[in-house]
Short mmCIF file of C-alpha atoms in Angstrom, two decimals:
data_model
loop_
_atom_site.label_atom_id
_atom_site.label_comp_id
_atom_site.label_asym_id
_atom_site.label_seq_id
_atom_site.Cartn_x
_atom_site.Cartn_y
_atom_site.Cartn_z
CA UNK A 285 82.54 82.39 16.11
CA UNK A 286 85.72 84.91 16.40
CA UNK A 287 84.44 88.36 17.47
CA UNK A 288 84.75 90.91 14.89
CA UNK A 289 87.10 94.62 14.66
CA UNK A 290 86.40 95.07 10.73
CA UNK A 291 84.51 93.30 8.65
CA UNK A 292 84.55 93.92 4.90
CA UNK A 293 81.91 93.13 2.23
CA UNK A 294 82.28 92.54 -1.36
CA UNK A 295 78.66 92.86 -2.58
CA UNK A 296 76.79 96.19 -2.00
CA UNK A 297 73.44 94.85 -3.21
CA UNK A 298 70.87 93.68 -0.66
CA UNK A 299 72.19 91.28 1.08
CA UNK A 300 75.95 92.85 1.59
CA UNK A 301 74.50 96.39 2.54
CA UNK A 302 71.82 94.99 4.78
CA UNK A 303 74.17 92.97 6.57
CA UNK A 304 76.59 96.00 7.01
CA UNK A 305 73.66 98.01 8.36
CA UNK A 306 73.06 95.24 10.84
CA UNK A 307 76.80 94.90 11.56
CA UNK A 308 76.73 98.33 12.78
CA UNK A 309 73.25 98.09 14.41
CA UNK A 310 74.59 95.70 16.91
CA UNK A 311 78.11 95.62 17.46
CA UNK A 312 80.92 98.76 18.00
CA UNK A 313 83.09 97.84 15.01
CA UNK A 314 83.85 99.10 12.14
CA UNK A 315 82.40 98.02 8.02
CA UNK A 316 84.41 98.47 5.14
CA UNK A 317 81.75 97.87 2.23
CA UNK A 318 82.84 97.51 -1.23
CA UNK A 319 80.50 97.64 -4.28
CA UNK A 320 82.01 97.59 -7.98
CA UNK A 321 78.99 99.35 -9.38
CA UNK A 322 77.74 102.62 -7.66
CA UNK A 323 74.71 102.87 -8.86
CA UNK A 324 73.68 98.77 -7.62
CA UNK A 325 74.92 100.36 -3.86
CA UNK A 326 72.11 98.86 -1.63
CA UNK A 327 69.55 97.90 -4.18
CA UNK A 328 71.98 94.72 -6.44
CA UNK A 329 70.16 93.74 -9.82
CA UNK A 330 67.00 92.59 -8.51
CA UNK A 331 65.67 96.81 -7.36
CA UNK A 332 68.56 98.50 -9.31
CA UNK A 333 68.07 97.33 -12.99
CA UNK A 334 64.11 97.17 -12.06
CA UNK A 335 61.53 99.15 -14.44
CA UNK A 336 59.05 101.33 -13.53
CA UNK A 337 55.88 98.45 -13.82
CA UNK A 338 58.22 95.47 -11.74
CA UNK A 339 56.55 95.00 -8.59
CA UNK A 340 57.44 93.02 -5.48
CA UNK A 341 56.30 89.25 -5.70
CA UNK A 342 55.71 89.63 -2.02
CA UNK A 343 53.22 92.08 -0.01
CA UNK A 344 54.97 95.16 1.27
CA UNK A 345 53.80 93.51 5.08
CA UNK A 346 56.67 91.06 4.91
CA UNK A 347 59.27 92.90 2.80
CA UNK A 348 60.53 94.86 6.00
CA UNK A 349 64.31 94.83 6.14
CA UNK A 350 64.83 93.96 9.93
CA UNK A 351 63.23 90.83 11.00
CA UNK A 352 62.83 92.61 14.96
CA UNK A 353 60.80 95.53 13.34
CA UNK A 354 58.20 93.35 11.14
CA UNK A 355 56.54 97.13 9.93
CA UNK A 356 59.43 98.85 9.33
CA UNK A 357 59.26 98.86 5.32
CA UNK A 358 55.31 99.56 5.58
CA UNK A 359 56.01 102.39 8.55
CA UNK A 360 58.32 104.00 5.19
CA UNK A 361 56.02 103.36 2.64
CA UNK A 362 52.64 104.99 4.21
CA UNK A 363 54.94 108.32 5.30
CA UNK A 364 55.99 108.03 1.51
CA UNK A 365 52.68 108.00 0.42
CA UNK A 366 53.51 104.86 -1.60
CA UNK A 367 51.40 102.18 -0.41
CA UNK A 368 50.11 100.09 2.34
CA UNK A 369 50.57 96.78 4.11
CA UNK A 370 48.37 94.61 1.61
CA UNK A 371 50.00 96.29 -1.69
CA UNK A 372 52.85 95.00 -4.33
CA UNK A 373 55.34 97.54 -3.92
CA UNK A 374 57.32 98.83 -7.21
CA UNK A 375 60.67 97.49 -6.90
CA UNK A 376 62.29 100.98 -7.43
CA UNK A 377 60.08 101.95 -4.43
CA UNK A 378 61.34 99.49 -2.95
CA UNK A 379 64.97 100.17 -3.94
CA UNK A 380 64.67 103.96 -2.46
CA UNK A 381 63.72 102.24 0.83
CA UNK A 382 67.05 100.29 0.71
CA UNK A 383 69.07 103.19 -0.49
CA UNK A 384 67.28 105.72 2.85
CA UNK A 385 68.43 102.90 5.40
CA UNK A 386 72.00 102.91 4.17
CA UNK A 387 71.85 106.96 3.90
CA UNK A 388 70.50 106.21 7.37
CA UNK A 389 73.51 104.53 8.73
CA UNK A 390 75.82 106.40 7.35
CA UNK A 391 75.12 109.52 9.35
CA UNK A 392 75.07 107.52 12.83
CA UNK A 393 77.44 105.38 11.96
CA UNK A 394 80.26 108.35 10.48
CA UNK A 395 84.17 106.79 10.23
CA UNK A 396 83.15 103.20 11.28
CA UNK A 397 81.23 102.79 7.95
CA UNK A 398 83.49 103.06 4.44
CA UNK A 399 81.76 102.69 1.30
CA UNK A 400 84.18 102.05 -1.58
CA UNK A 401 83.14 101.96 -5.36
CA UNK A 402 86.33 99.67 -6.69
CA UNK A 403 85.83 95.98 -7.88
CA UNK A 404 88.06 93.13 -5.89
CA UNK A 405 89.94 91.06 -7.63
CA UNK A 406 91.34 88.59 -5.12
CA UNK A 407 91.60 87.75 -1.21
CA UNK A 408 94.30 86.61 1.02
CA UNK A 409 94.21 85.35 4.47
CA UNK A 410 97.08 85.56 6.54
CA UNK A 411 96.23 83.98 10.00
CA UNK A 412 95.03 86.85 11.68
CA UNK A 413 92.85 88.26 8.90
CA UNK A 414 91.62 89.01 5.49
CA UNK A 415 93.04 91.59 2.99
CA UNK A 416 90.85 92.26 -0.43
CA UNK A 417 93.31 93.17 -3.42
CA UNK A 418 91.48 95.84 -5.60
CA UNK A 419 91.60 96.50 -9.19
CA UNK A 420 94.16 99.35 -9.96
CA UNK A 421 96.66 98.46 -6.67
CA UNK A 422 95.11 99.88 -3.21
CA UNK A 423 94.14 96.77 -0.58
CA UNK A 424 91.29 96.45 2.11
CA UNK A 425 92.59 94.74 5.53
CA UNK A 426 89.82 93.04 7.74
CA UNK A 427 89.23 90.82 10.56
CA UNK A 428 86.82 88.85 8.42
CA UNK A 429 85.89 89.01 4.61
CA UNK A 430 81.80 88.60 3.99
CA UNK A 431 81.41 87.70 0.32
CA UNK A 432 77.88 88.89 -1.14
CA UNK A 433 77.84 88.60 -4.86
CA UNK A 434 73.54 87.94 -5.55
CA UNK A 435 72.32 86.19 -8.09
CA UNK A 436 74.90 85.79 -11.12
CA UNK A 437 74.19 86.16 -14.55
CA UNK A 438 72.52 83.07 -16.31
CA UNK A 439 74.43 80.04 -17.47
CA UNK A 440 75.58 80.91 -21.13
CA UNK A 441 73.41 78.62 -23.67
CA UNK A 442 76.14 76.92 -25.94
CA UNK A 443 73.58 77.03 -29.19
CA UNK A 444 73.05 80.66 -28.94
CA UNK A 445 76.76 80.99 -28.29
CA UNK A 446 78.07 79.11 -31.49
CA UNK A 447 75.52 81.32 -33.50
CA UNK A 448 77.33 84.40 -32.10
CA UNK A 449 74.55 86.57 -33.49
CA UNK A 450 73.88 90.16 -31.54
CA UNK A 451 70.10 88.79 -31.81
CA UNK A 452 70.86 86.88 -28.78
CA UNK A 453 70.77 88.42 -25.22
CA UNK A 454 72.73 86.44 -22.71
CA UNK A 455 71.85 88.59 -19.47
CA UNK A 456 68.40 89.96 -19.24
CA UNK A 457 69.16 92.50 -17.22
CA UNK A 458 72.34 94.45 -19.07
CA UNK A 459 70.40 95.24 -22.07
CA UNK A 460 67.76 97.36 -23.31
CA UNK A 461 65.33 94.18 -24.69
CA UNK A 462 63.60 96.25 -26.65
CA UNK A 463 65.33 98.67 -28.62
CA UNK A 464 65.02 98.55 -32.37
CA UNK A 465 62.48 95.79 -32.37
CA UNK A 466 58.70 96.14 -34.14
CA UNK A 467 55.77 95.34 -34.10
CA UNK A 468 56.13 92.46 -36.88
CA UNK A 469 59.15 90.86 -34.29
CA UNK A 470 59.01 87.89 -32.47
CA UNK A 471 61.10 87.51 -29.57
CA UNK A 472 61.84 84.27 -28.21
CA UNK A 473 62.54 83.91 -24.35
CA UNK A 474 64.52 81.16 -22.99
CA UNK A 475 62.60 80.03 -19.86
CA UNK A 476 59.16 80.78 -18.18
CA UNK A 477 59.91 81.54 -14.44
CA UNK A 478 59.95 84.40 -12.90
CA UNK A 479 63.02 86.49 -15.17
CA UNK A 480 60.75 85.46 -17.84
CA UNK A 481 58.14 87.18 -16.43
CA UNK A 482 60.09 90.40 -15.69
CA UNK A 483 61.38 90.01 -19.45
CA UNK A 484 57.49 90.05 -20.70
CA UNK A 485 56.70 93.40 -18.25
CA UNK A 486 59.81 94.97 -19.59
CA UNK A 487 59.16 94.93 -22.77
CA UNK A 488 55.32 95.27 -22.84
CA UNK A 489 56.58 98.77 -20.88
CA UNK A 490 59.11 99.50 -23.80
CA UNK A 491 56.02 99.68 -26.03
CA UNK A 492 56.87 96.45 -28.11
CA UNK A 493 53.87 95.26 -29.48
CA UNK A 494 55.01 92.23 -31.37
CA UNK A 495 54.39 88.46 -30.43
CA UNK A 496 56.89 86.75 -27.18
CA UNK A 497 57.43 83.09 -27.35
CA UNK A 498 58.59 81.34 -23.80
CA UNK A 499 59.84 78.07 -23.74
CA UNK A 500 60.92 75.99 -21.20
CA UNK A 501 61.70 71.98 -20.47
CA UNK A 502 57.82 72.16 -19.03
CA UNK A 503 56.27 75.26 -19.96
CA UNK A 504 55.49 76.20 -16.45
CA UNK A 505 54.88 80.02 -15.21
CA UNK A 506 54.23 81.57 -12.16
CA UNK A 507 50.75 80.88 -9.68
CA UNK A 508 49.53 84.32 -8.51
CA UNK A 509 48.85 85.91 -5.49
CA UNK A 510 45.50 85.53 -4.18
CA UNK A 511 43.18 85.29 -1.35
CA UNK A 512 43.34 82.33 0.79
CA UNK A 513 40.84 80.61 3.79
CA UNK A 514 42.02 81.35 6.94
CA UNK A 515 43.27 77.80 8.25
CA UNK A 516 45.35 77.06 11.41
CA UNK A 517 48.99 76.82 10.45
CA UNK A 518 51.24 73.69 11.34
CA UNK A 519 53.57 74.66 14.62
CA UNK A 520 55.62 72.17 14.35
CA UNK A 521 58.24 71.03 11.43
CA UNK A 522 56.81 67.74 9.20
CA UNK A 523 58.85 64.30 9.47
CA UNK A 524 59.85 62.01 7.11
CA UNK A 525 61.48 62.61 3.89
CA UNK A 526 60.92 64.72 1.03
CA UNK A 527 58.45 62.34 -0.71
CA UNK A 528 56.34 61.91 2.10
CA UNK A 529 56.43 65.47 2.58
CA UNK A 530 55.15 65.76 -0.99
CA UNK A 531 52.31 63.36 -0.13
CA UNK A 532 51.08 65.28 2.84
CA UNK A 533 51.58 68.83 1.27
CA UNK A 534 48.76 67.68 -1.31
CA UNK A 535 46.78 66.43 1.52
CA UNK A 536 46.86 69.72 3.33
CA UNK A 537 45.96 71.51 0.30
CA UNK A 538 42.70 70.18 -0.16
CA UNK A 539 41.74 70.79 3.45
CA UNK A 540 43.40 74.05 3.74
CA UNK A 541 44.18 75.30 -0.06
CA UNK A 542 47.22 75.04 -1.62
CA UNK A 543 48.30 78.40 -0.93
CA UNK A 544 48.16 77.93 2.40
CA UNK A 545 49.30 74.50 2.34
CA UNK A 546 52.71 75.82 0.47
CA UNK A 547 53.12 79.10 2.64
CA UNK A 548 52.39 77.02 5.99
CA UNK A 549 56.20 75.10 5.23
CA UNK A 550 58.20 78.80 4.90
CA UNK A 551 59.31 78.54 8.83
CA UNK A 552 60.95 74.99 8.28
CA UNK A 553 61.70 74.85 4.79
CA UNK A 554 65.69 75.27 5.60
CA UNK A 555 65.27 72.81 8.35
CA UNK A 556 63.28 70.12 6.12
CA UNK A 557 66.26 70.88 3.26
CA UNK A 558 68.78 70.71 5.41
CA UNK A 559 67.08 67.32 7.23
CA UNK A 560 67.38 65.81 3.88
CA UNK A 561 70.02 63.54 2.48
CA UNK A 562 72.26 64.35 -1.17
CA UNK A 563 69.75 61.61 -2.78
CA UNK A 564 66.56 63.36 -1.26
CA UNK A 565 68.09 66.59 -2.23
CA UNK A 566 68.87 65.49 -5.71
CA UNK A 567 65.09 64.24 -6.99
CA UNK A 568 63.60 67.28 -5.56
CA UNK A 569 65.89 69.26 -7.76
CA UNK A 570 65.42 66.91 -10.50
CA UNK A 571 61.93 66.06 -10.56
CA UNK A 572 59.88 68.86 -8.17
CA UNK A 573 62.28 72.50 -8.19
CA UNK A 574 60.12 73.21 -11.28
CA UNK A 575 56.84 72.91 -9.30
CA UNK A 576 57.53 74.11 -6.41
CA UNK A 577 59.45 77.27 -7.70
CA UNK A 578 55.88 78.44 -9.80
CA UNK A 579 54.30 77.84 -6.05
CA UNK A 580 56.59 79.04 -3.85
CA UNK A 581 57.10 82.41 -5.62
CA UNK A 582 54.32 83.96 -6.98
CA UNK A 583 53.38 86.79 -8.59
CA UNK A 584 51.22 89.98 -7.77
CA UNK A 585 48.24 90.06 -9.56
CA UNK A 586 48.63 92.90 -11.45
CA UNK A 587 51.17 91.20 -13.35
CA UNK A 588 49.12 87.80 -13.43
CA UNK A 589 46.34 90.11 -15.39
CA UNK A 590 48.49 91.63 -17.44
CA UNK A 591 49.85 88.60 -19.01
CA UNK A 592 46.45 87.17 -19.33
CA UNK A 593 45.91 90.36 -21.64
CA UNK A 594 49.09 89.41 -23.46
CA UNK A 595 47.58 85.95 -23.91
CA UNK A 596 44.21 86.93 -24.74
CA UNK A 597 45.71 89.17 -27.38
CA UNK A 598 47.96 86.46 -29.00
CA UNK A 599 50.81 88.38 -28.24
CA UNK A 600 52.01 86.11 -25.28
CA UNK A 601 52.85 81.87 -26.16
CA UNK A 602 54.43 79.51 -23.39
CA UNK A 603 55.22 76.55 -24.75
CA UNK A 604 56.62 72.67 -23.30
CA UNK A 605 59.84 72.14 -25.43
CA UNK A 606 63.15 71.87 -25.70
CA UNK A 607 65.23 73.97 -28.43
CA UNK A 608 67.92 71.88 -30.38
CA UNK A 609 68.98 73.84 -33.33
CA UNK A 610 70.06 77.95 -33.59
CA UNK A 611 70.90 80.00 -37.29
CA UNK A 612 71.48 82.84 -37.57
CA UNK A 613 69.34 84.86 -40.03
CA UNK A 614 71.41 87.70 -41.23
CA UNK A 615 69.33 91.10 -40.32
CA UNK A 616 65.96 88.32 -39.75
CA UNK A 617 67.46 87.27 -36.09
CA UNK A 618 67.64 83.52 -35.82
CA UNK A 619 65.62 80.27 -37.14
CA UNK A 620 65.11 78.47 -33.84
CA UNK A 621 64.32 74.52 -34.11
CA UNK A 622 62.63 73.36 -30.99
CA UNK A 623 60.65 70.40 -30.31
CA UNK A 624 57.25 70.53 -28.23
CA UNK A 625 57.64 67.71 -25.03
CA UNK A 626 56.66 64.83 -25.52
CA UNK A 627 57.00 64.41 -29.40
CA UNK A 628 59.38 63.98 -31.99
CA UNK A 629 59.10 66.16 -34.52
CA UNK A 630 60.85 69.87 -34.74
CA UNK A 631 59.15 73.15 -35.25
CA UNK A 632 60.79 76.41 -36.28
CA UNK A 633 60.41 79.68 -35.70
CA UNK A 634 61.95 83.21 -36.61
CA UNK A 635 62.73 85.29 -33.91
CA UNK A 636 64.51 88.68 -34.13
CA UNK A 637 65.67 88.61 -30.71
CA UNK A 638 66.57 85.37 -28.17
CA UNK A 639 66.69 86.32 -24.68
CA UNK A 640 68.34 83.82 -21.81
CA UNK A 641 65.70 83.87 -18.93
CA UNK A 642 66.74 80.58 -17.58
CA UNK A 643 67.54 82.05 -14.32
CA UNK A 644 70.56 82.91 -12.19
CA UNK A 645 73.69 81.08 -12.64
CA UNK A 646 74.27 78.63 -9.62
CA UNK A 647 77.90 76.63 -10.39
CA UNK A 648 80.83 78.63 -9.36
CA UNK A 649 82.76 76.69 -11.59
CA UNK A 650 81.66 78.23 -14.42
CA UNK A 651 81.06 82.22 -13.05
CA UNK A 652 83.42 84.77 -15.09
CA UNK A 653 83.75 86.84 -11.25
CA UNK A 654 87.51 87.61 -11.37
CA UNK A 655 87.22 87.05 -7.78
CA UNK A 656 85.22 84.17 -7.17
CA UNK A 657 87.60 82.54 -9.72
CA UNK A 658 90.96 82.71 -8.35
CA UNK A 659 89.22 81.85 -4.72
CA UNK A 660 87.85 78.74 -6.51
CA UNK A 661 90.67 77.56 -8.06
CA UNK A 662 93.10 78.31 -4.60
CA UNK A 663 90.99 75.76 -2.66
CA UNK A 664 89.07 78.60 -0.83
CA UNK A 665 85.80 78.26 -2.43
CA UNK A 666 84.13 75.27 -3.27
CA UNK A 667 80.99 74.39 -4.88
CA UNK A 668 78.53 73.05 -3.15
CA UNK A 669 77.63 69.15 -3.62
CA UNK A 670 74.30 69.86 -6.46
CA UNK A 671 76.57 72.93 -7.58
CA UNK A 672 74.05 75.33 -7.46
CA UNK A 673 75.94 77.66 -5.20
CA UNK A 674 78.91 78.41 -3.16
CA UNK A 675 79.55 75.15 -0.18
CA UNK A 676 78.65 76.89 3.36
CA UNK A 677 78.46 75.44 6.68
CA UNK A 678 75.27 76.11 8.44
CA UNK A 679 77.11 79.26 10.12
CA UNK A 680 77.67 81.10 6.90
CA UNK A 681 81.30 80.59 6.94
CA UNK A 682 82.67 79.36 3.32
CA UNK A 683 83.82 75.79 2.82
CA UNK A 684 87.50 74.89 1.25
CA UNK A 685 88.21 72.70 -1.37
CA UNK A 686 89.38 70.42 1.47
CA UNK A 687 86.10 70.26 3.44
CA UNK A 688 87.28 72.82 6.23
CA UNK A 689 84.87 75.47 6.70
CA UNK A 690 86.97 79.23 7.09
CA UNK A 691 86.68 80.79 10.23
CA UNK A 692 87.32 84.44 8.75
CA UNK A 693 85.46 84.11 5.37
CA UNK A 694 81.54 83.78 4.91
CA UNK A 695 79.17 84.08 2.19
CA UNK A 696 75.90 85.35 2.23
CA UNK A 697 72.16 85.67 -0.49
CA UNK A 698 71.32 83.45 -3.17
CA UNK A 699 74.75 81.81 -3.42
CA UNK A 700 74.66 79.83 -0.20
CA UNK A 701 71.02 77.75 -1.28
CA UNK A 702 73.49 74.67 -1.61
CA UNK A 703 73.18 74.96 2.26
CA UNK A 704 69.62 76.77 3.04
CA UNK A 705 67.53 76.57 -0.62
CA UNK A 706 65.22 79.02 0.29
CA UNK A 707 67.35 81.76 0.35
CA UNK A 708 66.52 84.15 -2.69
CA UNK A 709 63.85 86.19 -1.11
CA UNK A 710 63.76 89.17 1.28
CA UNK A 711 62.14 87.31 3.94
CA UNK A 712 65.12 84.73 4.08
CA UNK A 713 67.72 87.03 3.68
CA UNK A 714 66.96 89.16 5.66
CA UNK A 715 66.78 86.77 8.70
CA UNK A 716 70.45 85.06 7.24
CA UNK A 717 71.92 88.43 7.44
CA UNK A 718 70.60 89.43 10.83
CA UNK A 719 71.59 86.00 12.29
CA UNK A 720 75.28 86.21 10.97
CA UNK A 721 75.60 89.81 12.14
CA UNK A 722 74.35 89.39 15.80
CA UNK A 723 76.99 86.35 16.17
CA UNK A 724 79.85 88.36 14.28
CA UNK A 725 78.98 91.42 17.20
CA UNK A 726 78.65 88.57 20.00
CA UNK A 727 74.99 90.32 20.33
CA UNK A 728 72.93 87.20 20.45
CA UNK A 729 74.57 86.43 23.34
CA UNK A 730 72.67 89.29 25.28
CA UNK A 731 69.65 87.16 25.40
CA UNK A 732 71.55 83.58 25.94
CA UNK A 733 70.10 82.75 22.42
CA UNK A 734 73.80 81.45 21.92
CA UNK A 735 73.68 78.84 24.69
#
């Protein structure tokens, strides 16, 4: 790893601001951070675009931002009065934390920390370097480039498209879901994960109080949070495959719960992914991502009771299905044809509003980023082999269209899962981040944890 004088970031969401802040927590050099939208600076679309009832899917006692300081987010919440340890933090509360730590570094940090609000529309690398071109003329010169763009918009859904009605919303989060709708609407979602979810709170907040449809390939939503036994976790990483792992996961949960049996795996779930051949990789993605996802990341219970409520009411449907016709409806919305798994015949509804929750967009092939474009299509960025992100090596460092990974530009957050899978949630992050910025500072070699 080459030792780092300036390192720039595109990406001032989480991950790109918390690695900056760690950047200048360890080493003596200087960040050059650029973020396209001031007002994502250090919170990205998952705290910035967040509404007053999201809440954290994880307890504030493992949402601290350092993985060396384990209480460091709970420390800020109790002297904000916000919370505690065992409590689902808002996600603007959590935002404000995010925004004090870079206000934070700023002051200690002074001239080695820029902050620049301009969007990058390509990179060069001459052999000594990286140099950002910005929109408008004006250039950024580094050592090394970081690239952290977060989760991408969803993949555009060609039926919806072809209708080109406005009663379709493409990205969840860059539109007010429920303006102008009634209580006589229906509004159809387009998935049932976890943007579903945060679909269903946002618009249950915006006072809509007509009827929401999700539909997905199996219908699945979220587990919740809850209480577990206290069990003895597994030290050591399971061997074998990912089938036999699959076998002895539903083993464990009926001795220890499946809870625990799921949350046991967290410290070797990169290890266990990255053990795994393409072909082991490739069923899990094709036949278990859906079940493990609704598992894996759960939801506070709060929001678990409130869409219970929605159910109870009738104003809440998840359905098993896939949709195979769109019309548009003139000022009605759009007649959606779908059929229910499993069987033949189509059903339609009316809805007055389609919203795309199937979840962040993974294959760089088809991202509209000006910059991750022209990087793509210059051999600099590939995807990665199930294209569901951008091909790293296991250091971070981005892989080129001719397998060689770049010494002086890396990629960081949800992007890299090609390489690490578990890598959309603070706790991952977090340590990915931390990692990268120690070795870019030559810090972990203070305790020989590079030898």
């Amino acid at each position: 790893m080459l030792i780092a004088h300036h390192v720039a970031i595109v990406g001032g969401g989480f991950s790109g601001t918390l690695l900056a802040i760690n950047l200048l927590r360890y080493g003596a050099l200087r960040v050059t951070l650029v973020e396209r939208e001031p007002d994502r600076l250090a919170q990205g679309c998952a705290y910035g675009a967040a509404q007053p009832n999201h809440v954290l899917n994880v307890r504030a006692g493992n949402m601290s931002a350092f993985p060396d300081e384990p209480d460091h987010f709970v420390q800020w919440l109790e002297r904000e009065g916000l919370g505690t340890a065992s409590c689902f933090a808002t996600r603007r509360d959590y935002g404000r934390y995010l925004s004090a730590l870079l206000a934070d570094m700023q002051r200690q940090a002074g001239d080695r920390l820029t902050i620049m609000s301009r969007n990058v529309e390509d990179a060069f690398f001459p052999p000594r370097g990286g140099c950002l071109m910005l929109a408008g003329g004006g250039r950024v010169e580094a050592d090394m480039v970081v690239l952290a763009p977060g989760n991408l918009p969803p993949h555009d859904l060609v039926l919806f498209r072809r209708s080109a009605s406005p009663a379709y919303v493409p990205d969840p989060w860059a539109a007010d879901l429920g303006e102008g709708l009634t209580a006589d609407d229906r509004v159809l979602l387009v998935g049932t994960g976890l943007t579903a979810v945060d679909c269903v709170m946002t618009l249950d907040a915006a006072g809509f109080r007509g009827r929401i449809v999700a539909i997905s390939r199996r219908g699945l939503m979220p587990q919740v949070h809850a209480p577990a036994p206290g069990f003895e976790p597994r030290r050591e990483r399971p061997r074998g495959g990912i089938t036999e792992l699959v076998r002895e996961v539903r083993a464990r949960a009926r001795e220890v719960g499946w809870r625990n049996a799921i949350d046991e795996l967290r410290p070797f779930t990169q290890d266990i992914w990255g053990a795994a051949d393409f072909s082991e990789q490739s069923r899990f993605l094709r036949h278990l991502r859906p079940y493990w996802d609704i598992h894996r990341h759960r939801i506070a219970p709060r929001v678990s009771g409130r869409l219970e409520e929605l159910r109870a009411q009738g104003r809440l449907q998840s359905h098993a299905g896939k949709i195979v016709r769109v019309k548009p409806r003139d000022a009605r919305g759009l007649e959606i044809g779908w059929r229910a798994r499993g069987r033949r015949e189509e059903e339609s509804l009316l809805a007055a509003r389609a919203i795309n929750c199937t979840g962040p967009l993974g294959d760089i092939g088809r991202s509209r980023d000006v910059l991750l474009q022209r990087l793509h299509r210059r051999g600099l960025l590939r995807a990665d082999p199930h294209h569901i992100g951008i091909d790293v090596d296991r250091a971070g460092r981005a892989v080129g269209a001719d397998g060689i990974a770049h010494e002086r530009l890396h990629v960081v957050g949800p992007m890299t899962r090609g390489a690490h899978w578990e890598i959309v949630a603070v706790p991952d992050i977090r340590k990915q981040v931390w990692t990268l910025a120690r070795s870019m500072t030559g810090s972990h070699w203070v305790a020989a944890e590079g030898l």
